[in-house]
Amino acid sequence: MKGIQPNFDYLNRPAILKAVLLGAPSALALIVSAPAMAQSSAAPQSVSTEDIIVTGYRASLQQNLDIKRESAGVVEAISAEDIGKFPDPNVAAALQRLPGVSVQRNGRRGEADGVTIRGFGGDFIDTLVDGRHISTAIGNRGVDFTTIGSDFVGRLNVYKTPNVELSTSAIGGFINVEMPKPFDRPGFQVIGRASGSYQSRSKDVTPSAGLLISNTFADDTIGILGNVNYKRTDTTSNRVFVPGWIGANFAPCQAGPNVPTCTPTSDPTSAAWATPSNRNSVLNWFPQQTGIEQIHTKDERLDARIALQWQPSDNLLITVDDNFSRQTVHSNAFGYAAWFNGSDLRNVKYDENGTVVDFSQFGTPMDFNANYTRTILETNTVGANVKWDVSENLKLDVDGFISRSTRNPGRNGYNDSMDIGYGGTNAGGTTILGANTGVTILGPSKDYLPQIHDIGPAGNVSRFTDTSVIGSHVIVRGAPYNADTVKQLRAVLRWDQDNVKLAFGGQYMEDKLYGENTSTFSNGVFASRSGYGTPSGRPGGSSGGIAPLPASVYQGIISTANWIPGYQGNLGPSVIVYDPYQVYKLLEASGGSVAPTLDPASVYEIREKTYAIFFRATFDTDLGGMPFSLTAGLRHEGTHLTSNAIGRRLLGLSIPSGDPTLIQPNPALGTNGFSDPTTISRSSNYTFLLPSLDAKLEVMPNLLLRMSASRTLTRPGLAALRPTVTLGTLRVGSLSASGGNPDLKPYLSDNFDAAAEWYYQRNSYVSANFYLKHITNFVVGGVSVQSIDDAVDPSTGRIARFNVNSQVNGPEATVKGVEIAVQHVFGESGFGFQANATFPWSNRNYDPTSTDGSAFSITGLAKSANLIAFYDKDGFQIRGALNWRDEYLVRLGQDQGGTFGAEPVYVDQQLQIDASASYDVTPFATVFVEANNLNNSTYSTHGRFSNQTLDVFSYGRRFSAGVRVKY
């Protein structure tokens, strides 16, 4: 229904927002000076005076509404139905049911591993556990939610507007995960949970089990709670990939066949320039590489917690707890891939956007890859909290903790890959086993796969997996090690009397991140056995490759039939399964280790210390007989940053004898092409004043209006602050590197919210929320073309030009959006539903036609909608959830490419349907079943245009069943 639309344009002016924010200190002074005997505000009116006792899912929904209604700012909540009975099997899956909250999925496992609030992803969200910042060893600010078990979570609170007592360090908002404690439910309780699950493609049943025991003693003055949970999920997923679309200028002659007269050039001094058709003048984007892989993943997670509480007197409560989690992810992947160089492409066809939609490349080799990885994420947090009621009105809350998160503790993780294959061009531009391989782009990434054609030894597709001609190629091995240690101490003094609540406190936090990486790129092993050997007419490497490889290496093949259900596009007929470690042993037996070594340039230590003083005041009164609440906060926050790293100079580059398409640091210079390492150290400081103001007016019983204004910040990821550059992909025509920037300053956001909420009956409400964020100091993850230590490109004889991925503070942007939510329960029938939708927009959208390197856009913004229908009565509980998210830009920077700045990565729109059901067999035992991704949804991404496919994942459906018992 159309009508008069409200005009919010005036809110787009940063000056207005700043005026509101700068008025917050004045509001604080007003509140402090408010008369102690201010008029008493009216108590919130109940929807019904009847004594209605509701348990289970509906009870948790009502508790969530109570939290939302009573909060000062914009808050959403999800509560456990009972101790140890969270309503969703996954924390991120639960959060996506909330308005304005969406999930980001891990394509390999199909799980929701990230969360966005109003389009802002994990790096813009502060995730807390019991008010404590979670350490994370991955180097970013975001948290991998697959490492947070939901089995014994008490409640999730999502703060869309800041609370200066907890956090203002999150533009998107912050999440507080509340864990259960023994005094939550006094007495003796035992909760047990066991289930089995399987994924439709892997078929293996994997176990999950948990146990919680809680008891209180000595007249409920001492309590202890402990729980442990183990969960394993196995996933087999199929993937089709293009790591990057390279922007380039092609010569018109490349539209024709492979003939000697076609010599693409950008050098006006060359002889070929005299022929106009040889001049690189046609702008386009082509796939640097294409391939497929099948990934088998085993994800095991162990969570444990112990919490002790002691209340020696009515006015003193002491809590000590220890939370431990360990996630171990094993995976192996088998696939194939073909590499393309822009100047070698012929029979090139383009569409109207400049996307190369078909081509062939003379002498293309074919690589088969085997990859084995193990990644361990281990976190342990020890904390203590003291709550002391100094007097009837004055309360003190002191909290301290130490948290350490480690990726690959003991440095026992690995990421081992071995490429084998055949083909390629030889001296004189001839080939024995190479093919005129190419790729045909049939349509958009949500429906079509990049179709590979003309494959197999010398173009014979029937010999595609002929092991008699396969030899060793490149060795890609290494593993990161990271350790993140967070120390925090916070103290808050609160005064609560009549209609005035005051809070004053301070916080100190130190976050230290250490990182290093082993690699076969840094010690010359990567290309030491390249070239596929004599069957392909190549010598192997300086140490000699092995070809053909013995039959003992091979373990079978995998058919590519129905690889991605519902998609069109031909693939290679099969994938070879082989053991990379057998190949390693054969290569080492022929001379020289193939193990990775520590890359000195990867070593860094970032230490961030933050100091904060905050003040918060709430004043309750009446305005014209309407209950009114005003909360103002002010947080002064300072940061001291120290960045240390080990750097080395690149002394030179060379092309290995075994493969003319590769480039490597020249092993004949220095130490594998590098100078001796030196230590680099940088430091910086900054301070910010972060005000906030929240107003709430009950204009009529159960109809609330809200307004919030605030300033928040988000600091760059710690790993982005390292002061060094490390080399990435090194191929002829494609040199890449990545670097940090220790001078990065935080993002700043001026925020405004206006909301209306109508709680029209018990367990039911309707709400609408408008929000605006004006962001400055935006950190742009861009790609710049630059030289590194004046190294010469051996393929051109000129100074090498690297696509260096780094970050700088740059543009500003405005984000606006509307959230709509409704929840309704149909009386006592047991039926009900929840529905919400979010509509964000921004003044900074990515321009796919831009080639000046300045294209920029806010990532994560997407329309989204969720619908949950449920039945909860007489021990039966049935839920179905439909989650939809429109296409969105997830990041700037593809795995390969960046000639015209950072290339975009868009996630295609996705719809996923999940369902669950349970039945209380007895008051003490419940059986349940769950089904995820019933509609067999896939996950796909694309580049500048919808037909520039990057990734397509098919991860199948997952089913589980189990029992929960309580005593």
GROMACS .gro file of C-alpha atoms in nm, residues 8-24 691-693 707-711 748-753 770-776 813-816:
model
   42
    8PHE     CA    1   1.496   1.120   0.630
    9ASP     CA    2   1.726   1.311   0.396
   10TYR     CA    3   1.804   1.574   0.656
   11LEU     CA    4   1.955   1.301   0.874
   12ASN     CA    5   2.215   1.239   0.607
   13ARG     CA    6   2.397   1.554   0.709
   14PRO     CA    7   2.694   1.470   0.931
   15ALA     CA    8   2.668   1.812   1.099
   16ILE     CA    9   2.326   1.722   1.239
   17LEU     CA   10   2.456   1.396   1.380
   18LYS     CA   11   2.758   1.567   1.530
   19ALA     CA   12   2.535   1.826   1.694
   20VAL     CA   13   2.326   1.553   1.853
   21LEU     CA   14   2.638   1.369   1.970
   22LEU     CA   15   2.802   1.680   2.108
   23GLY     CA   16   2.484   1.744   2.302
   24ALA     CA   17   2.525   1.418   2.493
  691PRO     CA   18   2.923   0.994   2.335
  692SER     CA   19   2.582   0.824   2.319
  693LEU     CA   20   2.224   0.922   2.388
  707MET     CA   21   1.569   0.747   1.952
  708SER     CA   22   1.942   0.687   1.978
  709ALA     CA   23   2.248   0.883   1.867
  710SER     CA   24   2.607   0.780   1.920
  711ARG     CA   25   2.963   0.776   1.794
  748LEU     CA   26   3.463   0.630   1.295
  749SER     CA   27   3.086   0.622   1.270
  750ASP     CA   28   2.821   0.875   1.375
  751ASN     CA   29   2.501   0.678   1.428
  752PHE     CA   30   2.132   0.756   1.453
  753ASP     CA   31   1.838   0.525   1.527
  770PHE     CA   32   1.528   0.332   1.087
  771TYR     CA   33   1.905   0.363   1.122
  772LEU     CA   34   2.178   0.579   0.975
  773LYS     CA   35   2.557   0.553   0.998
  774HIS     CA   36   2.795   0.811   0.860
  775ILE     CA   37   3.140   0.650   0.847
  776THR     CA   38   3.468   0.835   0.808
  813ALA     CA   39   3.032   0.667   0.337
  814THR     CA   40   2.674   0.681   0.461
  815VAL     CA   41   2.462   0.375   0.528
  816LYS     CA   42   2.089   0.390   0.590
   0.00000   0.00000   0.00000
